[in-house]
PDB file of C-alpha atoms in Angstrom:
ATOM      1  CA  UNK A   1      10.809   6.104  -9.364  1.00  0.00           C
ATOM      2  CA  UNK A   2       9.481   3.581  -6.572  1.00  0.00           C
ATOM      3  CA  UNK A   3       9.652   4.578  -2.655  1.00  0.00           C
ATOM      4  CA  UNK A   4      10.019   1.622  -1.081  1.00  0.00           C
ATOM      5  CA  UNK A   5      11.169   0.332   2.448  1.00  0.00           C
ATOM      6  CA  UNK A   6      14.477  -0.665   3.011  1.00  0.00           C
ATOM      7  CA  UNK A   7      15.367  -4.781   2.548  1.00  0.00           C
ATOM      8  CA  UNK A   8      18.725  -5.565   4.060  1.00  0.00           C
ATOM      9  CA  UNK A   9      20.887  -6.642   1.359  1.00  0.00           C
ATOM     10  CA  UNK A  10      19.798  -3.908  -1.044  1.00  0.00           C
ATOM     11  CA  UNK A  11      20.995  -0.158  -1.804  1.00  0.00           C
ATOM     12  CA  UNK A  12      19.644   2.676  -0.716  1.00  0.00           C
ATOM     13  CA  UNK A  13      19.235   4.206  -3.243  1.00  0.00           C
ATOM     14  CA  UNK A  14      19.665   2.284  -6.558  1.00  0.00           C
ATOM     15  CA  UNK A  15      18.402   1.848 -10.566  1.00  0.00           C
ATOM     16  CA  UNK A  16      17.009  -1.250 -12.054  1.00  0.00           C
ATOM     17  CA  UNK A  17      16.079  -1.509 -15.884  1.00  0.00           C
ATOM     18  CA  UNK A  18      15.236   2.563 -15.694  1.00  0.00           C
ATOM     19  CA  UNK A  19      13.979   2.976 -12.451  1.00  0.00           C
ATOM     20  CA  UNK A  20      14.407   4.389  -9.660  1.00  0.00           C
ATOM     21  CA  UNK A  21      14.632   2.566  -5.984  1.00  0.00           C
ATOM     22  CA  UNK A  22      14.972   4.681  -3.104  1.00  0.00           C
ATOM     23  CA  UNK A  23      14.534   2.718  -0.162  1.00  0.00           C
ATOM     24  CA  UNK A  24      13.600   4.969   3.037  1.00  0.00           C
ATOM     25  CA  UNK A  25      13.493   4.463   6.877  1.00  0.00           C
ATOM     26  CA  UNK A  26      14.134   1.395   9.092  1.00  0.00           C
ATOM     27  CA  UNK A  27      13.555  -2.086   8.406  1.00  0.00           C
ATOM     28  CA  UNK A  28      12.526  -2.941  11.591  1.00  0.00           C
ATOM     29  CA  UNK A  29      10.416  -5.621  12.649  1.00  0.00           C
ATOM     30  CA  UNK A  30       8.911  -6.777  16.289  1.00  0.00           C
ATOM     31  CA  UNK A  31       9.176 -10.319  17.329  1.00  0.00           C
ATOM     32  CA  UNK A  32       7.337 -11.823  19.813  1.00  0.00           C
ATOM     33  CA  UNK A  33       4.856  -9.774  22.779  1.00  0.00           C
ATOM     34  CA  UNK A  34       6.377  -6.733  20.973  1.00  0.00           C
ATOM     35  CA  UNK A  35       4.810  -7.479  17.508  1.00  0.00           C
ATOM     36  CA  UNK A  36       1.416  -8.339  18.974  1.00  0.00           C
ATOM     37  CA  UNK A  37       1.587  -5.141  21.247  1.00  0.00           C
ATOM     38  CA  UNK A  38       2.220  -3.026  17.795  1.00  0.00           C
ATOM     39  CA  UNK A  39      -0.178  -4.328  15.899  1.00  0.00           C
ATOM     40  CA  UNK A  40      -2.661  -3.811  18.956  1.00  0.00           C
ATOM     41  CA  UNK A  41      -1.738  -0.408  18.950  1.00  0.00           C
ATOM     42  CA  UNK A  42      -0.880   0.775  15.568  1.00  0.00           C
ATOM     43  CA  UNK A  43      -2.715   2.526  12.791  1.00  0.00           C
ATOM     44  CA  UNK A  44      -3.411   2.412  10.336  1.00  0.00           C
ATOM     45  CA  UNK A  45      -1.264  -0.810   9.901  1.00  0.00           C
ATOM     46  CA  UNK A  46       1.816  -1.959  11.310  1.00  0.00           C
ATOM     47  CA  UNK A  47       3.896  -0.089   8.504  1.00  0.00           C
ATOM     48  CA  UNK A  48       3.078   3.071  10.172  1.00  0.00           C
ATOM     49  CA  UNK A  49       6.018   4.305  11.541  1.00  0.00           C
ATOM     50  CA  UNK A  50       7.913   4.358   7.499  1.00  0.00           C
ATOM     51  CA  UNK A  51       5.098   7.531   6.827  1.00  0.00           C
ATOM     52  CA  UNK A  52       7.487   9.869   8.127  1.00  0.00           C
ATOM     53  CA  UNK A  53      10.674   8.290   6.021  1.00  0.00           C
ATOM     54  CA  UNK A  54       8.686   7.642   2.888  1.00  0.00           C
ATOM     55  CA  UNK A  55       6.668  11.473   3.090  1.00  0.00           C
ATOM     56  CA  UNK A  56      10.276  13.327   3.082  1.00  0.00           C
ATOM     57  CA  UNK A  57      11.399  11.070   0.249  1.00  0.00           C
ATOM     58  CA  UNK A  58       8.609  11.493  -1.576  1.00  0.00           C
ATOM     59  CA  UNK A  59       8.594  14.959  -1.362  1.00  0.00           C
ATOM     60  CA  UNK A  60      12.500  15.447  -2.057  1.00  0.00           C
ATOM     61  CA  UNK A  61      11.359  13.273  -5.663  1.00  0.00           C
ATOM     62  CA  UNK A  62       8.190  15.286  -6.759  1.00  0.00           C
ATOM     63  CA  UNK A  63       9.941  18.486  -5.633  1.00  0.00           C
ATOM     64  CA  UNK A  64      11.753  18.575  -8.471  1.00  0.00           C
ATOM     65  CA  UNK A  65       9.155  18.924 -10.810  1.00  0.00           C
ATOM     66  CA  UNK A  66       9.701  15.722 -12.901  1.00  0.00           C
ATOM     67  CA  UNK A  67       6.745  13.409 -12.658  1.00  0.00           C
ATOM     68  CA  UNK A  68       3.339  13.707 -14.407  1.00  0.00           C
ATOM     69  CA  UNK A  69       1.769  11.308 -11.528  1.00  0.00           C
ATOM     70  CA  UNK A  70       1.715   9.192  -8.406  1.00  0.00           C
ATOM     71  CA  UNK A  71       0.675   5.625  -7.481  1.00  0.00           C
ATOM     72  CA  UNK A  72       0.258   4.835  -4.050  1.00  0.00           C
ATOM     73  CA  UNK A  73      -0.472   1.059  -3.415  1.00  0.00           C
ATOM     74  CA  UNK A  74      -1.440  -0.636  -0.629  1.00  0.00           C
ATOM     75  CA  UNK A  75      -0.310  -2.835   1.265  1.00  0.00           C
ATOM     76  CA  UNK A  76       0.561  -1.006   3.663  1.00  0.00           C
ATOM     77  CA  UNK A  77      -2.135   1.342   3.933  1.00  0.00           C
ATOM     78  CA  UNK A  78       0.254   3.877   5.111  1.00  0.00           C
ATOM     79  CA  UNK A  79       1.450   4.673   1.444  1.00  0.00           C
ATOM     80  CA  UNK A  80      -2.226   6.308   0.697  1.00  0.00           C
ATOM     81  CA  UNK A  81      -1.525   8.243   3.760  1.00  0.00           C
ATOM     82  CA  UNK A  82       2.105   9.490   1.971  1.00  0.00           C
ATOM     83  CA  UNK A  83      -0.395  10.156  -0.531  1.00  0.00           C
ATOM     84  CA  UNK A  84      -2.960  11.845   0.734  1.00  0.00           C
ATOM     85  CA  UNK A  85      -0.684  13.968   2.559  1.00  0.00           C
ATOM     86  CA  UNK A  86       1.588  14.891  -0.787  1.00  0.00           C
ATOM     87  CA  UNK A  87      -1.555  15.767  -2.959  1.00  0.00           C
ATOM     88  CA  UNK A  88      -2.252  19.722  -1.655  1.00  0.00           C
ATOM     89  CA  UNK A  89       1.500  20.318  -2.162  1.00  0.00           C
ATOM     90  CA  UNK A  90       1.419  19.074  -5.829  1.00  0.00           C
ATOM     91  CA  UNK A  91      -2.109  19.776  -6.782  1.00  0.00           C
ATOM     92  CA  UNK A  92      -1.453  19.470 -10.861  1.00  0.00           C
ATOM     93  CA  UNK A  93      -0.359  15.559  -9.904  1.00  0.00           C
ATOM     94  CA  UNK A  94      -2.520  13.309 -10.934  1.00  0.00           C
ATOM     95  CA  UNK A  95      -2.829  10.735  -8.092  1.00  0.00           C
ATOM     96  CA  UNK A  96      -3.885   7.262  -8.326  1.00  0.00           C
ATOM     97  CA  UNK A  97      -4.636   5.258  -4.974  1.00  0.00           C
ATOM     98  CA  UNK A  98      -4.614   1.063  -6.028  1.00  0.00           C
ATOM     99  CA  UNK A  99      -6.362  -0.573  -3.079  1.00  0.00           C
ATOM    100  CA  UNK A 100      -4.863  -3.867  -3.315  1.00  0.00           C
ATOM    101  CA  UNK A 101      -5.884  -5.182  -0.264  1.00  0.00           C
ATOM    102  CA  UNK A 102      -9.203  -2.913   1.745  1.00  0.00           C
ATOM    103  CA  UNK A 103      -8.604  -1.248   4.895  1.00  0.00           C
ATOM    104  CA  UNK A 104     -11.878  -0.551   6.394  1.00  0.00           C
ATOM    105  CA  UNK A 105     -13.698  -3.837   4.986  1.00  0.00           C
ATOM    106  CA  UNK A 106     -11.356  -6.508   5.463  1.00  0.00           C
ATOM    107  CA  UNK A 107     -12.600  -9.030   8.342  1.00  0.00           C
ATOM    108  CA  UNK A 108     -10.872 -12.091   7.661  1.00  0.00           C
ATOM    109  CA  UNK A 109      -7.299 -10.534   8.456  1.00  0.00           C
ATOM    110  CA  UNK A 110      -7.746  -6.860   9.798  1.00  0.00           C
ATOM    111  CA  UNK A 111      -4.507  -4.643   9.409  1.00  0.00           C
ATOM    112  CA  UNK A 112      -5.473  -3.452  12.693  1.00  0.00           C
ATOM    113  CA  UNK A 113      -7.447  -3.253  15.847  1.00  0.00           C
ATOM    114  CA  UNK A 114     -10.961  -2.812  14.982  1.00  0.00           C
ATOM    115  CA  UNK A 115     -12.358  -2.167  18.055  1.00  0.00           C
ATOM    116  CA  UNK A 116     -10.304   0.700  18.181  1.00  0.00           C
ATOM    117  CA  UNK A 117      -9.943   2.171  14.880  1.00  0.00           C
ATOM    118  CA  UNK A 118     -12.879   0.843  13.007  1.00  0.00           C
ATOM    119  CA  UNK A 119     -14.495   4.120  12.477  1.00  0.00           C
ATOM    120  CA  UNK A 120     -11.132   5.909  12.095  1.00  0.00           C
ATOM    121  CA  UNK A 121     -10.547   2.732   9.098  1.00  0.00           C
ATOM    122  CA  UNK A 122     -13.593   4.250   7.445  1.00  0.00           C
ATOM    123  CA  UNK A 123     -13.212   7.684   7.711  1.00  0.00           C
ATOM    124  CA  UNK A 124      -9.344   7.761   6.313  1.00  0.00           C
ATOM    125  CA  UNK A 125     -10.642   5.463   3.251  1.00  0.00           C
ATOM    126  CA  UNK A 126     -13.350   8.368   2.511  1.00  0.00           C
ATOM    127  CA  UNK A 127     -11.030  11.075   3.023  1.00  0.00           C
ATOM    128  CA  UNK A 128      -8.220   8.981   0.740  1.00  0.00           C
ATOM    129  CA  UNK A 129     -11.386   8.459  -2.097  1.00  0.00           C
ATOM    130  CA  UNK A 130     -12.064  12.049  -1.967  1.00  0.00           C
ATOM    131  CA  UNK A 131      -8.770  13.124  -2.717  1.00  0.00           C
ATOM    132  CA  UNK A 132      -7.373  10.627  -5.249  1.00  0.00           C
ATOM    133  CA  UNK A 133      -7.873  11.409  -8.854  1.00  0.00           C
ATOM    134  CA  UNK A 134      -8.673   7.517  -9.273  1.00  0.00           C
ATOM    135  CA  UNK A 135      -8.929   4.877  -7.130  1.00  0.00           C
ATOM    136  CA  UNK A 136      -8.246   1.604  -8.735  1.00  0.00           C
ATOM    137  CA  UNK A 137      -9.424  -2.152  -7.197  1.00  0.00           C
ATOM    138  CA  UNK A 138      -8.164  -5.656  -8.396  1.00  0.00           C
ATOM    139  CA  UNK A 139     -11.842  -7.275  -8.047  1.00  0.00           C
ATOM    140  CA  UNK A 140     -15.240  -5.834  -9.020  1.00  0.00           C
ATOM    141  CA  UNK A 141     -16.393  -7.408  -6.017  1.00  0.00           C
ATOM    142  CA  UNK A 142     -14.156  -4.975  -3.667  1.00  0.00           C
ATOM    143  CA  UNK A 143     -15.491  -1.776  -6.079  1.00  0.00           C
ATOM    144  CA  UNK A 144     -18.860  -2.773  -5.462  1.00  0.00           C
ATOM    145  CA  UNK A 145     -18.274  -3.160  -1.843  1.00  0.00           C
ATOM    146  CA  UNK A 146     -16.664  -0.078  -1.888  1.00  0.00           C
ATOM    147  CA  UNK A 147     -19.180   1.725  -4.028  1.00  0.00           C
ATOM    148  CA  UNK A 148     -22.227   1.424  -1.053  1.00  0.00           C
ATOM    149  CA  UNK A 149     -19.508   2.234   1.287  1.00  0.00           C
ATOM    150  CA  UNK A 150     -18.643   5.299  -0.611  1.00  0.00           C
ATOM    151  CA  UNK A 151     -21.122   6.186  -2.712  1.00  0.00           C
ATOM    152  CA  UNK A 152     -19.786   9.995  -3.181  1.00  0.00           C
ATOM    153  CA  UNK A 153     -16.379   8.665  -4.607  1.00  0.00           C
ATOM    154  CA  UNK A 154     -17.602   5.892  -7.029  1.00  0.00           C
ATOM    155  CA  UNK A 155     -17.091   7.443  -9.862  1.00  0.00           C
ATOM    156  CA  UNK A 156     -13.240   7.412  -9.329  1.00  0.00           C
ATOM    157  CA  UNK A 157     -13.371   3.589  -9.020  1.00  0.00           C
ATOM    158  CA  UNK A 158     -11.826   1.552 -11.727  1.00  0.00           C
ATOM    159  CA  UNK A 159     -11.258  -2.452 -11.737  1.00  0.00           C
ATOM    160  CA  UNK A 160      -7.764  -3.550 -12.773  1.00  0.00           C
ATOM    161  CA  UNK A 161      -6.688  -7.076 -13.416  1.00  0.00           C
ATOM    162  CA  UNK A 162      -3.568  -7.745 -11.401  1.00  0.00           C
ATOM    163  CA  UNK A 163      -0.505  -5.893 -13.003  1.00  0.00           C
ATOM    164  CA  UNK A 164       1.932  -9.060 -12.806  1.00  0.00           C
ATOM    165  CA  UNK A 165       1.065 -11.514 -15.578  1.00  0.00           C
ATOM    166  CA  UNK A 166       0.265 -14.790 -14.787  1.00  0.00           C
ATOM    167  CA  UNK A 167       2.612 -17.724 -15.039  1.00  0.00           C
ATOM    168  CA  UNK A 168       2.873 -19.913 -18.371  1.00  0.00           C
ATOM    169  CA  UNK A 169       0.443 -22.789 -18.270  1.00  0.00           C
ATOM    170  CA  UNK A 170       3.445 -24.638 -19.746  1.00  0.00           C
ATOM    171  CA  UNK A 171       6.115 -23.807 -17.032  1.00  0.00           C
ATOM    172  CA  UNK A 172       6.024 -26.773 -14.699  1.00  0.00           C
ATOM    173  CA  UNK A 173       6.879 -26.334 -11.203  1.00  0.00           C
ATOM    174  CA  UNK A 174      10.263 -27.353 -10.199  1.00  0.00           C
ATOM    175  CA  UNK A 175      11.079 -29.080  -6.631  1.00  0.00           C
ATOM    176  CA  UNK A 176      13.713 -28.045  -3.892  1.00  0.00           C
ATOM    177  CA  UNK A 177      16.369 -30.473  -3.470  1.00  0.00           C
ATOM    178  CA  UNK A 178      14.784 -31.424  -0.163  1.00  0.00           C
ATOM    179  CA  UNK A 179      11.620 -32.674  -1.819  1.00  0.00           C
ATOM    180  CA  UNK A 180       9.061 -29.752  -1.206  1.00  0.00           C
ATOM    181  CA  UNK A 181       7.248 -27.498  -3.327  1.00  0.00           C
ATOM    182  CA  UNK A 182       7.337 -24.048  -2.351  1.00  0.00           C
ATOM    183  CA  UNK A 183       5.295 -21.529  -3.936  1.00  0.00           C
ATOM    184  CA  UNK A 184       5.620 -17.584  -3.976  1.00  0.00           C
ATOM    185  CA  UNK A 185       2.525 -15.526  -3.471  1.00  0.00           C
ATOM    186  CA  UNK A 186       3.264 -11.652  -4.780  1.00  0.00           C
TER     187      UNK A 186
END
């Protein structure tokens, strides 16, 4: 079963090959001064209003006893906070936090005001290390960075290769009728 946020279009609630969508909370996104006020403001990252949606529908799922474990992925960041809040309730759950993209150490394109939360950034990625059962990373580069950061939790760190397999070398791109090549990054 996958908690996801909602996508207009889609189900609430609905199964695909097996599993389990539940879509919970608003799809709502800021435009304009709004957006740049929330993402001034918000933490941990501008997903974190859907905590509250995706924490009761969580809960409702691994109330009833049926799963063995629980991935939390981010991005957003929020999910680890779904997470980290879940684990004490479900202590036999084995939980596994993938950092996809880093919180605390990302410079290039912060998830959110720095100057603000910076030492909050770090302190919620120690307290999220300290709680998962494993925390996995897509690059050894991030574990490493990860591993001074957090030297107390590096033992939970595993590298994993990128879940979605890579496309053919023999599928050739195809062009839109207008002429451009447009490319999907996942």
């Amino acid at each position: 079963d996958v908690v996801c946020a909602p996508s207009s279009g889609h189900a609430r609630e609905e199964r695909r090959e097996g599993v389990g969508l539940h879509r919970a909370g608003m799809n709502l996104r800021l435009r304009g001064p709004f957006d740049a006020l929330w993402r001034a403001l918000c933490w941990p990252d501008p997903d974190a209003l859907w905590y509250f949606a995706a924490l009761g529908k969580a809960r409702g799922l691994l109330g009833s006893g049926r799963y063995d474990a629980m991935l939390t992925v981010s991005n957003p960041f929020t999910s680890h906070l779904v997470g980290r809040a879940l684990k004490p309730d479900f202590p036999g759950l084995r939980w596994l936090a993938d950092v996809g993209d880093p919180l605390s150490p990302l410079s290039a394109m912060p998830r959110n005001n720095v100057r603000l939360y910076g030492a909050w950034n770090v302190d919620l990625e120690r307290r999220i290390f300290a709680g998962a059962d494993a925390v996995s990373f897509t690059t050894e580069e991030t574990s490493r960075a990860y591993a001074r950061m957090f030297p107390e939790s590096a033992a939970r760190f595993q590298v994993v290769p990128p879940l979605l397999p890579a496309p053919s070398a023999e599928q050739e791109p195809t062009e839109s009728r207008d002429g451009k090549l447009k490319l999907v990054f996942c």
